[in-house]
mmCIF file of C-alpha atoms in Angstrom:
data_model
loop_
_atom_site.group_PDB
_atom_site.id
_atom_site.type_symbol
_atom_site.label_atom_id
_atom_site.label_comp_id
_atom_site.label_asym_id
_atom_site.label_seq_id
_atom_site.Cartn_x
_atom_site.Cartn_y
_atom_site.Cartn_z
ATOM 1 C CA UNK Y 201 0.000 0.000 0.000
ATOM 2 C CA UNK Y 202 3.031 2.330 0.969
ATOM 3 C CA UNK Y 203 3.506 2.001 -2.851
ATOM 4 C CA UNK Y 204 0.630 3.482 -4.639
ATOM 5 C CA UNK Y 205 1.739 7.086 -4.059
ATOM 6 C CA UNK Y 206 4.543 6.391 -5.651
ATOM 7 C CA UNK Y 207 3.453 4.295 -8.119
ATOM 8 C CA UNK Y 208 0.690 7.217 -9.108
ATOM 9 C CA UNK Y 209 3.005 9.419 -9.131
ATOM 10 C CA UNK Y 210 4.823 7.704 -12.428
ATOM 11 C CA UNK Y 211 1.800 7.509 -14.283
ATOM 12 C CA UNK Y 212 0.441 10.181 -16.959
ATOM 13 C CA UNK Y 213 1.214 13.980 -15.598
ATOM 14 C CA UNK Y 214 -2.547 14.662 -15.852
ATOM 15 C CA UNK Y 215 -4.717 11.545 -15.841
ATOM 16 C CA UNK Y 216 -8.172 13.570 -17.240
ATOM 17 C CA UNK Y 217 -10.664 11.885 -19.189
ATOM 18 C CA UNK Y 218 -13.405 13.207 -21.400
ATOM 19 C CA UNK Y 219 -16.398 13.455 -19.954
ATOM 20 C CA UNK Y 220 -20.318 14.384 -20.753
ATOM 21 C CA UNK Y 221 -20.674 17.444 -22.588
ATOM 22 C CA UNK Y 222 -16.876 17.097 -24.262
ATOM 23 C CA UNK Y 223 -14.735 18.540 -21.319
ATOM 24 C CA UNK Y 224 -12.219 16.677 -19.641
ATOM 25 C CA UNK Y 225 -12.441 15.714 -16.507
ATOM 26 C CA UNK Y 226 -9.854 14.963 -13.815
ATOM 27 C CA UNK Y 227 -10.512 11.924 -11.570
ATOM 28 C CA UNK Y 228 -10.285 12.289 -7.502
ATOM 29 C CA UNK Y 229 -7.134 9.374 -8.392
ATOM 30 C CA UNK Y 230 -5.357 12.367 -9.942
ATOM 31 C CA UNK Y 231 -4.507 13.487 -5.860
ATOM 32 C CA UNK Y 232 -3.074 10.260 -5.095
ATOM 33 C CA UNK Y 233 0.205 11.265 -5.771
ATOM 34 C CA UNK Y 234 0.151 14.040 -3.261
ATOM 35 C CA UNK Y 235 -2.829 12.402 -0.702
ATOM 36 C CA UNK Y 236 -0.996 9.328 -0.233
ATOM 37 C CA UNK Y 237 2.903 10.148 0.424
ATOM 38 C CA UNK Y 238 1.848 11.723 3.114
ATOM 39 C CA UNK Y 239 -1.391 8.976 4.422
ATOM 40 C CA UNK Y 240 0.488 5.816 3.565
ATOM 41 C CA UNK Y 241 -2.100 2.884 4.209
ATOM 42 C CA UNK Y 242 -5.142 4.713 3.176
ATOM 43 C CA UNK Y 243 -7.445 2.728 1.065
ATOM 44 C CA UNK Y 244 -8.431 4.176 -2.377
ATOM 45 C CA UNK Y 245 -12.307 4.568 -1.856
ATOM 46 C CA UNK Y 246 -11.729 6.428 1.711
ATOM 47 C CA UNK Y 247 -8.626 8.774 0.017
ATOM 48 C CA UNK Y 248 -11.409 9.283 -2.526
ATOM 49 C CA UNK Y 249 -14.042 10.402 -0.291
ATOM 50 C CA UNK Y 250 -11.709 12.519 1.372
ATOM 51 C CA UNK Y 251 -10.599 14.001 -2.023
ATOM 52 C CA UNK Y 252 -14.334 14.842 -2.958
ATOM 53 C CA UNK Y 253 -15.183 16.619 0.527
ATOM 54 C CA UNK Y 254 -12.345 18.906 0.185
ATOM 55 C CA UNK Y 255 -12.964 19.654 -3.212
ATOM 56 C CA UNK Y 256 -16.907 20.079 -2.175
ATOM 57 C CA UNK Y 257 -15.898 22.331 0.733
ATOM 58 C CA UNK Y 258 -13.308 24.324 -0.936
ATOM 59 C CA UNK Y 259 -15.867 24.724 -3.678
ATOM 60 C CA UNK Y 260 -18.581 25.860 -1.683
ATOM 61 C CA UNK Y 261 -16.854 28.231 0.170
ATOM 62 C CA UNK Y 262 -15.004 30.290 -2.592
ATOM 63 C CA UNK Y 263 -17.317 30.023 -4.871
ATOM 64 C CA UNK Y 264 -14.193 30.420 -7.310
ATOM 65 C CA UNK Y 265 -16.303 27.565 -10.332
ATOM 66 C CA UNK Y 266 -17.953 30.085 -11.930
ATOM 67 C CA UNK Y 267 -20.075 29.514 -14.830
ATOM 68 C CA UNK Y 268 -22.424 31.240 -17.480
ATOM 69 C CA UNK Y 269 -25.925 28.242 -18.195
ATOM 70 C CA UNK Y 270 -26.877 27.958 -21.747
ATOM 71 C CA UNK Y 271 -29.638 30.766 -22.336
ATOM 72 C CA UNK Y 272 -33.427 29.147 -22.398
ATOM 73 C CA UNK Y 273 -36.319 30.845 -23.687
ATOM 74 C CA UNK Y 274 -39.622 31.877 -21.599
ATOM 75 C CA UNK Y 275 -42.693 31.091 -22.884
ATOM 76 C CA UNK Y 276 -45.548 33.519 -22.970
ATOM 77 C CA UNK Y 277 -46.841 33.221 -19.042
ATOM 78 C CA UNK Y 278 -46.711 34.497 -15.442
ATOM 79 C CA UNK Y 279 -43.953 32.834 -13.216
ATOM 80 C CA UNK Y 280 -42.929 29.797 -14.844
ATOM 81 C CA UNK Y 281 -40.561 27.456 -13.835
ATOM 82 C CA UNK Y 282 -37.047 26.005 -15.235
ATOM 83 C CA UNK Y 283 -34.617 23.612 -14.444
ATOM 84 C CA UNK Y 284 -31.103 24.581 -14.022
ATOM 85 C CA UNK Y 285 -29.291 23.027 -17.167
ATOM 86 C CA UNK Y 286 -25.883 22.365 -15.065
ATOM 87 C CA UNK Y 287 -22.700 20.293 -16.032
ATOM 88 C CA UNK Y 288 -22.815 17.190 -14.978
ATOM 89 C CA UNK Y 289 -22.139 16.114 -11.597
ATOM 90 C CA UNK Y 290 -22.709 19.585 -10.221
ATOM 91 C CA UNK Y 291 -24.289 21.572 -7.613
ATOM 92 C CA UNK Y 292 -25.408 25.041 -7.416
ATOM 93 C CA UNK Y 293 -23.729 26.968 -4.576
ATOM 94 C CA UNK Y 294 -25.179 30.423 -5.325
ATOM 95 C CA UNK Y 295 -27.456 32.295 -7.953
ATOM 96 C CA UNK Y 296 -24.750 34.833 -9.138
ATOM 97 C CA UNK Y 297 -26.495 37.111 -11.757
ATOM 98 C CA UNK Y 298 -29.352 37.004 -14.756
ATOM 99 C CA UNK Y 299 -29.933 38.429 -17.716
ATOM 100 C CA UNK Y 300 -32.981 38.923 -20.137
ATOM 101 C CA UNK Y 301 -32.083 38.969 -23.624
ATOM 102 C CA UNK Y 302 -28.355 39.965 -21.888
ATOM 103 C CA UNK Y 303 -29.504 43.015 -19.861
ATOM 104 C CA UNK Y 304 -29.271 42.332 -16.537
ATOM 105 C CA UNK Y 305 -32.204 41.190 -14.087
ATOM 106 C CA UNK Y 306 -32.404 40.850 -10.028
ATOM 107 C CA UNK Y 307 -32.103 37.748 -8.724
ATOM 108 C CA UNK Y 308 -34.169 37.822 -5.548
ATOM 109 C CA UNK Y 309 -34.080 36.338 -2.126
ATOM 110 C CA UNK Y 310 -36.927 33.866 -1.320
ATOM 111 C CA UNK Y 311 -37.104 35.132 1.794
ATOM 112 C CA UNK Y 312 -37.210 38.768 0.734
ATOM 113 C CA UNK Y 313 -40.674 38.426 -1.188
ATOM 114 C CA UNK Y 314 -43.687 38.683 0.765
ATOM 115 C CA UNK Y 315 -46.146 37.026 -1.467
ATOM 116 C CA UNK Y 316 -45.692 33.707 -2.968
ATOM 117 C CA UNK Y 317 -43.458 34.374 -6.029
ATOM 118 C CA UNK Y 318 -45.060 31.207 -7.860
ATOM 119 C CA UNK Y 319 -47.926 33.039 -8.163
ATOM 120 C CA UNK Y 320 -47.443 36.532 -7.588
ATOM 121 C CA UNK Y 321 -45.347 39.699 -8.744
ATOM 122 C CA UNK Y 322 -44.651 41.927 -11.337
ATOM 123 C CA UNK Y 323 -41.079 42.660 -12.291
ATOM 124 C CA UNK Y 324 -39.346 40.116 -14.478
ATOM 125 C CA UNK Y 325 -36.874 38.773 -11.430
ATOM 126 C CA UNK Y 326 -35.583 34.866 -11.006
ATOM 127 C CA UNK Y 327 -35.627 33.106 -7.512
ATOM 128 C CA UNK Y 328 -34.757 29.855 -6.437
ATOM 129 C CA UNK Y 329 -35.969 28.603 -2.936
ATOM 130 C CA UNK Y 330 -33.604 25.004 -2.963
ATOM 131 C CA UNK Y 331 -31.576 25.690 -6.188
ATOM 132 C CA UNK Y 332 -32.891 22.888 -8.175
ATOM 133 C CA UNK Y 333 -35.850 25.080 -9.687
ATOM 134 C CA UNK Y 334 -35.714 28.623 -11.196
ATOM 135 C CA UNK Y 335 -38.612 30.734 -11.004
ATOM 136 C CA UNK Y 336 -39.584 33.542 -13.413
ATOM 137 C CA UNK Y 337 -41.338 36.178 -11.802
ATOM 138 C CA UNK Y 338 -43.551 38.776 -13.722
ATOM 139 C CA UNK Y 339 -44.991 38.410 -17.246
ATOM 140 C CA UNK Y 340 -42.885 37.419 -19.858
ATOM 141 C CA UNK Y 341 -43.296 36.989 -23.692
ATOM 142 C CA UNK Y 342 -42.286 33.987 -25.709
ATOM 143 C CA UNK Y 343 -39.097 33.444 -26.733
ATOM 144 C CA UNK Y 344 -37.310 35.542 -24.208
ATOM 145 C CA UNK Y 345 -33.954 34.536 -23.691
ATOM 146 C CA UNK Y 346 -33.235 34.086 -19.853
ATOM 147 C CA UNK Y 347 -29.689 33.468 -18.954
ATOM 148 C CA UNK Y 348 -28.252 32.646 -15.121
ATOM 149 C CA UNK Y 349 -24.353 32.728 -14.040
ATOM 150 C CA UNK Y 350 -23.659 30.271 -11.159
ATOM 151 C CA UNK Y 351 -21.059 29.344 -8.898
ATOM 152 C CA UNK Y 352 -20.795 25.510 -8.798
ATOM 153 C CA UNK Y 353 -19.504 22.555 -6.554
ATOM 154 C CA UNK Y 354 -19.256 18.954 -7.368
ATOM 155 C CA UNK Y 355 -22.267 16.963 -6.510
ATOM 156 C CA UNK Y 356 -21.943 14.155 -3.960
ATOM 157 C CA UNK Y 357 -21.690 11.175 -6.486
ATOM 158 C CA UNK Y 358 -19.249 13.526 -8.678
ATOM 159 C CA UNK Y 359 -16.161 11.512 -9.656
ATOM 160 C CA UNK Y 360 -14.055 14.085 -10.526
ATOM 161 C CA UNK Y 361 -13.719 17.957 -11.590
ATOM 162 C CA UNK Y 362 -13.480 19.888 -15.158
ATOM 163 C CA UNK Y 363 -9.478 19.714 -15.684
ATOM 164 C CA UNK Y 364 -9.156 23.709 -15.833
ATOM 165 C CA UNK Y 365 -10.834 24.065 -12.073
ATOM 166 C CA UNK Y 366 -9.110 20.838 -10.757
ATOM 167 C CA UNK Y 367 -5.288 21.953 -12.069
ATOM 168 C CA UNK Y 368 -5.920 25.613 -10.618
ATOM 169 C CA UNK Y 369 -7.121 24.532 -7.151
ATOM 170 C CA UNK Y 370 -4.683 20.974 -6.895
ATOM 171 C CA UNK Y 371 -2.696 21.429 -4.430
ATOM 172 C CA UNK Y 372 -5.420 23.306 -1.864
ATOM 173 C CA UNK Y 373 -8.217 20.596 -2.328
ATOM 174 C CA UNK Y 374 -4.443 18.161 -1.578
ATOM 175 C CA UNK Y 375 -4.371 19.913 1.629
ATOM 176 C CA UNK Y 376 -8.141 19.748 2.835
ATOM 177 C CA UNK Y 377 -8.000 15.966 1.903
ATOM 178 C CA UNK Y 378 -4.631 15.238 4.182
ATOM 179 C CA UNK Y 379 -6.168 17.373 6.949
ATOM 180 C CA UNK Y 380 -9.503 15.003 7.088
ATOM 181 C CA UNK Y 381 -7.139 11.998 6.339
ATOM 182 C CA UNK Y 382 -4.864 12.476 8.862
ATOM 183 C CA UNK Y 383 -6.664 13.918 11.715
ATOM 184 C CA UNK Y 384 -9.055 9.964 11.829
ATOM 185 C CA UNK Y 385 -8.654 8.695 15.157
ATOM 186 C CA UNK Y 386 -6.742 4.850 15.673
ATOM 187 C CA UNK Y 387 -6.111 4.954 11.760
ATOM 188 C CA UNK Y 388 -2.619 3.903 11.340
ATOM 189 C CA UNK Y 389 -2.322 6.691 9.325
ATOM 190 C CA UNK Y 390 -3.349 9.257 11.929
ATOM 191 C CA UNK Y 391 -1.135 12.250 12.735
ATOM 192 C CA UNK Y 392 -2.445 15.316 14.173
ATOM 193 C CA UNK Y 393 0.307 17.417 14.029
ATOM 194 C CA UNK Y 394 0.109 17.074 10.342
ATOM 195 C CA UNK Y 395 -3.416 17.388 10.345
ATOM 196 C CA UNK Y 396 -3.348 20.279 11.519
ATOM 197 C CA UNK Y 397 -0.468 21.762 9.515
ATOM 198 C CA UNK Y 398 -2.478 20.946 6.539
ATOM 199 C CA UNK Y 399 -6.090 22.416 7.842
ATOM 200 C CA UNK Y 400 -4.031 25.472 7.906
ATOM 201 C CA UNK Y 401 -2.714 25.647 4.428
ATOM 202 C CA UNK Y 402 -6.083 24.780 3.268
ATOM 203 C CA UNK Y 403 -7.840 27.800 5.279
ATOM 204 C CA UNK Y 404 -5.386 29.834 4.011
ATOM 205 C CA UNK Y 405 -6.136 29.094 0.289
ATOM 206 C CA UNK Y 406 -9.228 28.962 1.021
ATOM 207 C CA UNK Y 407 -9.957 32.719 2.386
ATOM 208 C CA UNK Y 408 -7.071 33.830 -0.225
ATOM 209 C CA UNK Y 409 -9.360 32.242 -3.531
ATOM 210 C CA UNK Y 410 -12.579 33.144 -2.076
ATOM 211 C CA UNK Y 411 -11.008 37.050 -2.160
ATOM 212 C CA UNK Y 412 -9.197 36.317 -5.983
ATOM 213 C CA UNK Y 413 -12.234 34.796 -6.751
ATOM 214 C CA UNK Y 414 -14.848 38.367 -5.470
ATOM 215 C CA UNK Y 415 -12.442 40.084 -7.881
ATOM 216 C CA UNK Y 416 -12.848 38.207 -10.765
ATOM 217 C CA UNK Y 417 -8.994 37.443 -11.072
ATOM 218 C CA UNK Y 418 -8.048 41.346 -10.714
ATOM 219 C CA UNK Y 419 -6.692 43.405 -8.879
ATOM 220 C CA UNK Y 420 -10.080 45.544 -8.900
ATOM 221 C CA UNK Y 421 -12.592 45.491 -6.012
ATOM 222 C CA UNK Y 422 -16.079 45.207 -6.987
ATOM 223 C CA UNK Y 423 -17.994 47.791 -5.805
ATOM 224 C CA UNK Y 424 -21.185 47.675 -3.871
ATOM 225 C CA UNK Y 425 -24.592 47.800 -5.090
ATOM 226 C CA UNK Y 426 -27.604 50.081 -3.238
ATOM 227 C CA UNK Y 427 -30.618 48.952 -2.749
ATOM 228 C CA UNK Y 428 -32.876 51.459 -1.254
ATOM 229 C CA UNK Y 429 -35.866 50.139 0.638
#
């Protein structure tokens, strides 16, 4: 067992595959390399699980998987409903923005509205009470195109991430894995002071991408919108 890091680490320099919708995907196996030299003994479907929390958590909180849905068009009717077309394997974290025919809408807080949104309201907004449906609010004529941006995390039965997310955030997810690894009571593999080395570096990316991330990649801060009441 003490051999599969190494072993992984002589394979192919980036073991992606192509997945649904033609992008390549990199496999939770791609963190052996760096998961395993460090929890020798672990067995491949727990380093995996470890692997896909980090990478869920990491996700979540940064929001740094940004993505632009493929536009669908409203039919002519008062808040209708929409699935979220999402890449596979993939969770929505947050509503980020919406357009109409690419001018840009509100997206509203459920909790904000004080009538039931299914059924009620003017303006041409989108909510989403559990972020599995998309609600239209307001009158809208067919053929409409309605566009959302969301920030994504891989879903629990994902098996790996998009290649361009997974080689940008490698070595962070790495850490959060070894820190849930390595911090498991009477595993042979358990070592706290490592655990805990590596729950830093992984905060620290962590609060460092989720800042890169609120400025787009810039060095310009985004500046706050008003909303008077």
């Amino acid at each position: 067992p003490a051999d599969r890091g190494r072993d992984a680490a002589q394979a192919a320099p980036w073991p992606s595959a192509e997945g649904c919708e033609g992008r390549r995907v990199t496999p939770w196996s791609a963190w052996f390399p760096d998961v395993l030299l460090h929890a020798p003994g672990v067995p491949d479907p727990t380093a995996e699980h470890a692997i896909a929390r980090s990478a869920r958590e990491f996700l979540r909180r940064t929001r740094a998987w940004v993505e632009w849905l493929d536009p669908f068009e409203a039919t002519e009717a008062r808040a209708q409903e929409a699935d979220f077309d999402l890449p596979t394997r993939s969770e929505v974290v947050r509503i980020e923005r919406a357009t109409r025919n690419g001018d840009s809408i509100e997206v509203r807080s459920y909790r904000e509205l004080e009538a039931d949104w299914t059924r009620h309201g003017d303006a041409q907004e989108v909510v989403s009470r559990d972020l599995r449906i998309l609600t239209l609010t307001g009158a809208w004529a067919a053929g409409e195109q309605v566009q959302v941006q969301v920030s994504l995390m891989p879903a629990i039965n994902a098996t790996g991430l998009p290649d361009e997310i997974a080689q940008r955030h490698f070595e962070a997810i790495a850490e959060g894995a070894k820190a849930r690894l390595l911090a498991t009571p009477a595993a042979s593999f358990y070592n706290p002071a490592e655990a805990a080395r590596a729950a830093a570096a992984f905060e620290n990316a962590v609060n460092k991408t989720a800042i890169d991330a609120w400025r787009g990649h810039t060095n310009n801060i985004p500046r706050a919108t008003v909303r008077w009441l």
